[in-house]
Short mmCIF file of N, CA and C in Angstrom, two decimals:
data_model
loop_
_atom_site.label_atom_id
_atom_site.label_comp_id
_atom_site.label_asym_id
_atom_site.label_seq_id
_atom_site.Cartn_x
_atom_site.Cartn_y
_atom_site.Cartn_z
N MET A 1 -43.88 -11.62 -8.20
CA MET A 1 -42.91 -10.62 -7.81
C MET A 1 -43.30 -10.06 -6.44
N ASP A 2 -42.36 -10.08 -5.53
CA ASP A 2 -42.56 -9.47 -4.22
C ASP A 2 -41.90 -8.09 -4.21
N ILE A 3 -42.54 -7.16 -3.55
CA ILE A 3 -41.98 -5.82 -3.36
C ILE A 3 -41.88 -5.58 -1.86
N THR A 4 -40.67 -5.25 -1.39
CA THR A 4 -40.50 -4.89 0.00
C THR A 4 -39.93 -3.48 0.07
N ILE A 5 -40.40 -2.72 1.05
CA ILE A 5 -39.97 -1.34 1.22
C ILE A 5 -39.48 -1.20 2.66
N THR A 6 -38.26 -0.74 2.85
CA THR A 6 -37.75 -0.57 4.21
C THR A 6 -38.45 0.61 4.88
N ASP A 7 -38.39 0.63 6.20
CA ASP A 7 -39.02 1.72 6.96
C ASP A 7 -38.45 3.08 6.56
N LYS A 8 -37.14 3.14 6.34
CA LYS A 8 -36.52 4.41 5.95
C LYS A 8 -37.00 4.87 4.58
N ALA A 9 -37.17 3.92 3.67
CA ALA A 9 -37.68 4.28 2.34
C ALA A 9 -39.13 4.73 2.42
N VAL A 10 -39.93 4.05 3.23
CA VAL A 10 -41.33 4.46 3.41
C VAL A 10 -41.38 5.91 3.91
N SER A 11 -40.57 6.23 4.90
CA SER A 11 -40.54 7.60 5.44
C SER A 11 -40.16 8.60 4.36
N TRP A 12 -39.17 8.25 3.52
CA TRP A 12 -38.75 9.16 2.45
C TRP A 12 -39.90 9.40 1.48
N PHE A 13 -40.55 8.32 1.00
CA PHE A 13 -41.66 8.48 0.06
C PHE A 13 -42.77 9.34 0.65
N GLU A 14 -43.15 9.06 1.88
CA GLU A 14 -44.25 9.80 2.50
C GLU A 14 -43.91 11.28 2.66
N LYS A 15 -42.68 11.59 3.07
CA LYS A 15 -42.27 12.97 3.29
C LYS A 15 -42.03 13.72 1.98
N GLU A 16 -41.25 13.12 1.09
CA GLU A 16 -40.86 13.82 -0.15
C GLU A 16 -42.02 13.97 -1.14
N LEU A 17 -42.90 12.99 -1.18
CA LEU A 17 -43.99 13.03 -2.16
C LEU A 17 -45.32 13.41 -1.54
N LEU A 18 -45.29 13.75 -0.25
CA LEU A 18 -46.50 14.17 0.47
C LEU A 18 -47.64 13.17 0.29
N LEU A 19 -47.31 11.90 0.47
CA LEU A 19 -48.29 10.84 0.24
C LEU A 19 -49.28 10.75 1.39
N GLU A 20 -50.49 10.38 1.03
CA GLU A 20 -51.55 10.18 2.01
C GLU A 20 -52.19 8.82 1.76
N LYS A 21 -52.95 8.35 2.73
CA LYS A 21 -53.68 7.10 2.59
C LYS A 21 -54.45 7.11 1.28
N GLY A 22 -54.37 5.99 0.54
CA GLY A 22 -55.06 5.88 -0.74
C GLY A 22 -54.18 6.20 -1.94
N ASP A 23 -53.03 6.83 -1.71
CA ASP A 23 -52.10 7.11 -2.81
C ASP A 23 -51.36 5.82 -3.18
N ALA A 24 -50.70 5.85 -4.32
CA ALA A 24 -49.94 4.68 -4.77
C ALA A 24 -48.69 5.14 -5.53
N ILE A 25 -47.65 4.32 -5.42
CA ILE A 25 -46.39 4.55 -6.14
C ILE A 25 -46.17 3.39 -7.09
N ARG A 26 -45.94 3.73 -8.35
CA ARG A 26 -45.66 2.73 -9.39
C ARG A 26 -44.15 2.71 -9.66
N PHE A 27 -43.57 1.52 -9.67
CA PHE A 27 -42.18 1.33 -10.06
C PHE A 27 -42.16 0.77 -11.48
N PHE A 28 -41.24 1.26 -12.31
CA PHE A 28 -41.18 0.82 -13.70
C PHE A 28 -39.75 0.90 -14.21
N GLY A 29 -39.50 0.22 -15.31
CA GLY A 29 -38.20 0.27 -15.96
C GLY A 29 -38.13 1.44 -16.91
N LYS A 30 -37.01 2.14 -16.92
CA LYS A 30 -36.84 3.25 -17.85
C LYS A 30 -35.44 3.19 -18.46
N THR A 31 -35.30 3.77 -19.64
CA THR A 31 -34.00 3.75 -20.31
C THR A 31 -33.04 4.72 -19.62
N TYR A 32 -31.78 4.45 -19.78
CA TYR A 32 -30.65 5.19 -19.22
C TYR A 32 -30.39 4.77 -17.78
N GLY A 33 -29.14 4.76 -17.42
CA GLY A 33 -28.74 4.37 -16.09
C GLY A 33 -28.43 2.89 -16.03
N SER A 34 -28.42 2.36 -14.83
CA SER A 34 -28.19 0.93 -14.66
C SER A 34 -28.68 0.51 -13.28
N THR A 35 -28.89 -0.78 -13.14
CA THR A 35 -29.24 -1.37 -11.85
C THR A 35 -28.25 -2.51 -11.60
N GLU A 36 -28.45 -3.22 -10.52
CA GLU A 36 -27.59 -4.37 -10.22
C GLU A 36 -27.70 -5.45 -11.29
N VAL A 37 -28.82 -5.48 -12.03
CA VAL A 37 -29.06 -6.55 -12.99
C VAL A 37 -29.37 -6.06 -14.40
N HIS A 38 -29.42 -4.74 -14.62
CA HIS A 38 -29.73 -4.19 -15.94
C HIS A 38 -28.70 -3.13 -16.32
N GLU A 39 -28.14 -3.26 -17.48
CA GLU A 39 -27.25 -2.24 -18.01
C GLU A 39 -28.04 -1.42 -19.02
N GLY A 40 -28.03 -0.10 -18.87
CA GLY A 40 -28.75 0.78 -19.79
C GLY A 40 -30.18 1.07 -19.36
N PHE A 41 -30.60 0.54 -18.21
CA PHE A 41 -31.95 0.78 -17.70
C PHE A 41 -31.89 1.03 -16.21
N SER A 42 -32.81 1.84 -15.71
CA SER A 42 -32.89 2.09 -14.28
C SER A 42 -34.34 2.04 -13.83
N VAL A 43 -34.55 2.17 -12.53
CA VAL A 43 -35.90 2.14 -11.97
C VAL A 43 -36.46 3.55 -11.94
N GLY A 44 -37.65 3.69 -12.47
CA GLY A 44 -38.39 4.93 -12.35
C GLY A 44 -39.53 4.73 -11.39
N MET A 45 -40.07 5.83 -10.89
CA MET A 45 -41.25 5.72 -10.03
C MET A 45 -42.12 6.93 -10.26
N SER A 46 -43.41 6.72 -10.06
CA SER A 46 -44.37 7.81 -10.22
C SER A 46 -45.54 7.59 -9.28
N VAL A 47 -46.21 8.69 -8.95
CA VAL A 47 -47.45 8.58 -8.18
C VAL A 47 -48.52 8.22 -9.19
N ASP A 48 -49.12 7.06 -9.01
CA ASP A 48 -50.05 6.50 -9.99
C ASP A 48 -50.93 5.49 -9.28
N GLN A 49 -52.03 5.13 -9.86
CA GLN A 49 -52.91 4.11 -9.27
C GLN A 49 -52.78 2.82 -10.08
N PRO A 50 -52.78 1.66 -9.41
CA PRO A 50 -52.67 0.40 -10.14
C PRO A 50 -53.95 0.09 -10.92
N GLU A 51 -53.74 -0.52 -12.07
CA GLU A 51 -54.86 -1.04 -12.82
C GLU A 51 -55.10 -2.45 -12.32
N ASP A 52 -55.94 -3.20 -13.00
CA ASP A 52 -56.30 -4.53 -12.52
C ASP A 52 -55.11 -5.49 -12.47
N ASP A 53 -54.25 -5.44 -13.48
CA ASP A 53 -53.15 -6.41 -13.57
C ASP A 53 -51.86 -5.81 -13.04
N VAL A 54 -51.37 -6.38 -11.94
CA VAL A 54 -50.09 -5.95 -11.39
C VAL A 54 -49.18 -7.15 -11.25
N LEU A 55 -47.89 -6.90 -11.37
CA LEU A 55 -46.90 -7.97 -11.16
C LEU A 55 -46.73 -8.24 -9.68
N GLY A 56 -46.71 -7.19 -8.92
CA GLY A 56 -46.54 -7.30 -7.49
C GLY A 56 -46.93 -6.01 -6.82
N LYS A 57 -47.35 -6.10 -5.57
CA LYS A 57 -47.68 -4.89 -4.82
C LYS A 57 -47.61 -5.18 -3.34
N THR A 58 -47.44 -4.11 -2.59
CA THR A 58 -47.49 -4.17 -1.14
C THR A 58 -48.14 -2.89 -0.66
N GLU A 59 -48.79 -2.94 0.48
CA GLU A 59 -49.42 -1.76 1.04
C GLU A 59 -48.83 -1.49 2.42
N ILE A 60 -48.41 -0.25 2.62
CA ILE A 60 -47.83 0.17 3.90
C ILE A 60 -48.43 1.53 4.26
N ASN A 61 -48.96 1.64 5.46
CA ASN A 61 -49.58 2.88 5.94
C ASN A 61 -50.67 3.39 5.00
N GLY A 62 -51.37 2.46 4.36
CA GLY A 62 -52.46 2.84 3.46
C GLY A 62 -51.99 3.29 2.08
N ILE A 63 -50.69 3.17 1.80
CA ILE A 63 -50.13 3.55 0.50
C ILE A 63 -49.72 2.27 -0.23
N THR A 64 -50.10 2.16 -1.49
CA THR A 64 -49.78 0.98 -2.30
C THR A 64 -48.52 1.24 -3.11
N TYR A 65 -47.61 0.30 -3.08
CA TYR A 65 -46.39 0.33 -3.90
C TYR A 65 -46.51 -0.85 -4.86
N PHE A 66 -46.36 -0.61 -6.16
CA PHE A 66 -46.64 -1.67 -7.12
C PHE A 66 -45.83 -1.54 -8.40
N ALA A 67 -45.83 -2.62 -9.18
CA ALA A 67 -45.29 -2.64 -10.54
C ALA A 67 -46.36 -3.27 -11.42
N GLY A 68 -46.61 -2.68 -12.57
CA GLY A 68 -47.63 -3.17 -13.49
C GLY A 68 -47.11 -4.23 -14.44
N THR A 69 -48.03 -4.97 -15.02
CA THR A 69 -47.65 -6.05 -15.94
C THR A 69 -46.92 -5.54 -17.18
N GLN A 70 -47.12 -4.27 -17.54
CA GLN A 70 -46.42 -3.73 -18.71
C GLN A 70 -44.91 -3.67 -18.49
N ASP A 71 -44.48 -3.81 -17.24
CA ASP A 71 -43.05 -3.80 -16.93
C ASP A 71 -42.49 -5.17 -16.58
N ASP A 72 -43.19 -6.21 -17.03
CA ASP A 72 -42.71 -7.57 -16.82
C ASP A 72 -41.32 -7.75 -17.43
N TRP A 73 -41.05 -7.12 -18.56
CA TRP A 73 -39.75 -7.23 -19.23
C TRP A 73 -38.61 -6.78 -18.29
N PHE A 74 -38.90 -5.87 -17.39
CA PHE A 74 -37.88 -5.30 -16.52
C PHE A 74 -37.74 -6.07 -15.20
N PHE A 75 -38.87 -6.50 -14.65
CA PHE A 75 -38.86 -7.15 -13.34
C PHE A 75 -38.91 -8.67 -13.41
N ASN A 76 -39.04 -9.22 -14.62
CA ASN A 76 -39.14 -10.67 -14.80
C ASN A 76 -38.00 -11.39 -14.05
N ARG A 77 -38.36 -12.36 -13.23
CA ARG A 77 -37.43 -13.20 -12.46
C ARG A 77 -36.89 -12.54 -11.20
N TYR A 78 -37.36 -11.33 -10.86
CA TYR A 78 -36.80 -10.63 -9.71
C TYR A 78 -37.87 -10.15 -8.73
N ASN A 79 -37.49 -10.10 -7.47
CA ASN A 79 -38.24 -9.39 -6.46
C ASN A 79 -37.54 -8.05 -6.27
N LEU A 80 -38.30 -7.04 -5.88
CA LEU A 80 -37.74 -5.70 -5.72
C LEU A 80 -37.70 -5.32 -4.25
N GLU A 81 -36.55 -4.89 -3.78
CA GLU A 81 -36.41 -4.34 -2.44
C GLU A 81 -36.04 -2.86 -2.59
N VAL A 82 -36.82 -2.00 -1.95
CA VAL A 82 -36.58 -0.57 -2.01
C VAL A 82 -36.05 -0.13 -0.65
N ASP A 83 -34.87 0.45 -0.65
CA ASP A 83 -34.24 0.93 0.57
C ASP A 83 -33.98 2.43 0.40
N TYR A 84 -33.29 3.02 1.34
CA TYR A 84 -33.02 4.45 1.32
C TYR A 84 -31.52 4.68 1.45
N ASP A 85 -30.97 5.51 0.55
CA ASP A 85 -29.56 5.88 0.58
C ASP A 85 -29.45 7.22 1.30
N GLU A 86 -28.92 7.21 2.52
CA GLU A 86 -28.85 8.42 3.33
C GLU A 86 -27.90 9.46 2.73
N GLN A 87 -26.81 9.03 2.13
CA GLN A 87 -25.85 9.97 1.54
C GLN A 87 -26.45 10.72 0.35
N LYS A 88 -27.19 10.02 -0.49
CA LYS A 88 -27.78 10.64 -1.67
C LYS A 88 -29.18 11.18 -1.40
N ASP A 89 -29.76 10.83 -0.26
CA ASP A 89 -31.11 11.22 0.11
C ASP A 89 -32.12 10.84 -0.98
N GLU A 90 -32.09 9.54 -1.32
CA GLU A 90 -33.00 9.02 -2.35
C GLU A 90 -33.15 7.52 -2.19
N PRO A 91 -34.20 6.96 -2.79
CA PRO A 91 -34.38 5.51 -2.73
C PRO A 91 -33.26 4.79 -3.49
N ILE A 92 -32.99 3.58 -3.05
CA ILE A 92 -32.05 2.71 -3.74
C ILE A 92 -32.77 1.38 -3.95
N TYR A 93 -32.54 0.78 -5.10
CA TYR A 93 -33.30 -0.41 -5.50
C TYR A 93 -32.39 -1.63 -5.59
N HIS A 94 -32.85 -2.72 -5.00
CA HIS A 94 -32.11 -3.98 -5.03
C HIS A 94 -32.99 -5.04 -5.68
N PHE A 95 -32.38 -5.88 -6.49
CA PHE A 95 -33.09 -6.95 -7.17
C PHE A 95 -32.62 -8.30 -6.63
N ASN A 96 -33.56 -9.13 -6.25
CA ASN A 96 -33.27 -10.47 -5.75
C ASN A 96 -34.02 -11.46 -6.62
N GLU A 97 -33.31 -12.49 -7.08
CA GLU A 97 -33.98 -13.49 -7.93
C GLU A 97 -35.09 -14.17 -7.16
N ASN A 98 -36.21 -14.40 -7.86
CA ASN A 98 -37.34 -15.07 -7.19
C ASN A 98 -37.45 -16.49 -7.65
#
């Protein structure tokens, strides 16, 4: 699984969550909502540190963005692209088949 974060999304995470070098953001599947490929589930995120087993991760400005193996059920077969929705002032998530 590849994770890509646009520059605008990186700026939002750093500003809104007051992230510093060494911090990490975990993406996970949660009930309620929907995505482009999931009905009844949406993407959650939290400030968290990765354990040994990750599905995918990327590091930008010293901050790690990742998804753990416990969320394979949600991200299986997809790469995650995180962008920024200027109208809603929040991240937006896109799924691309891998």
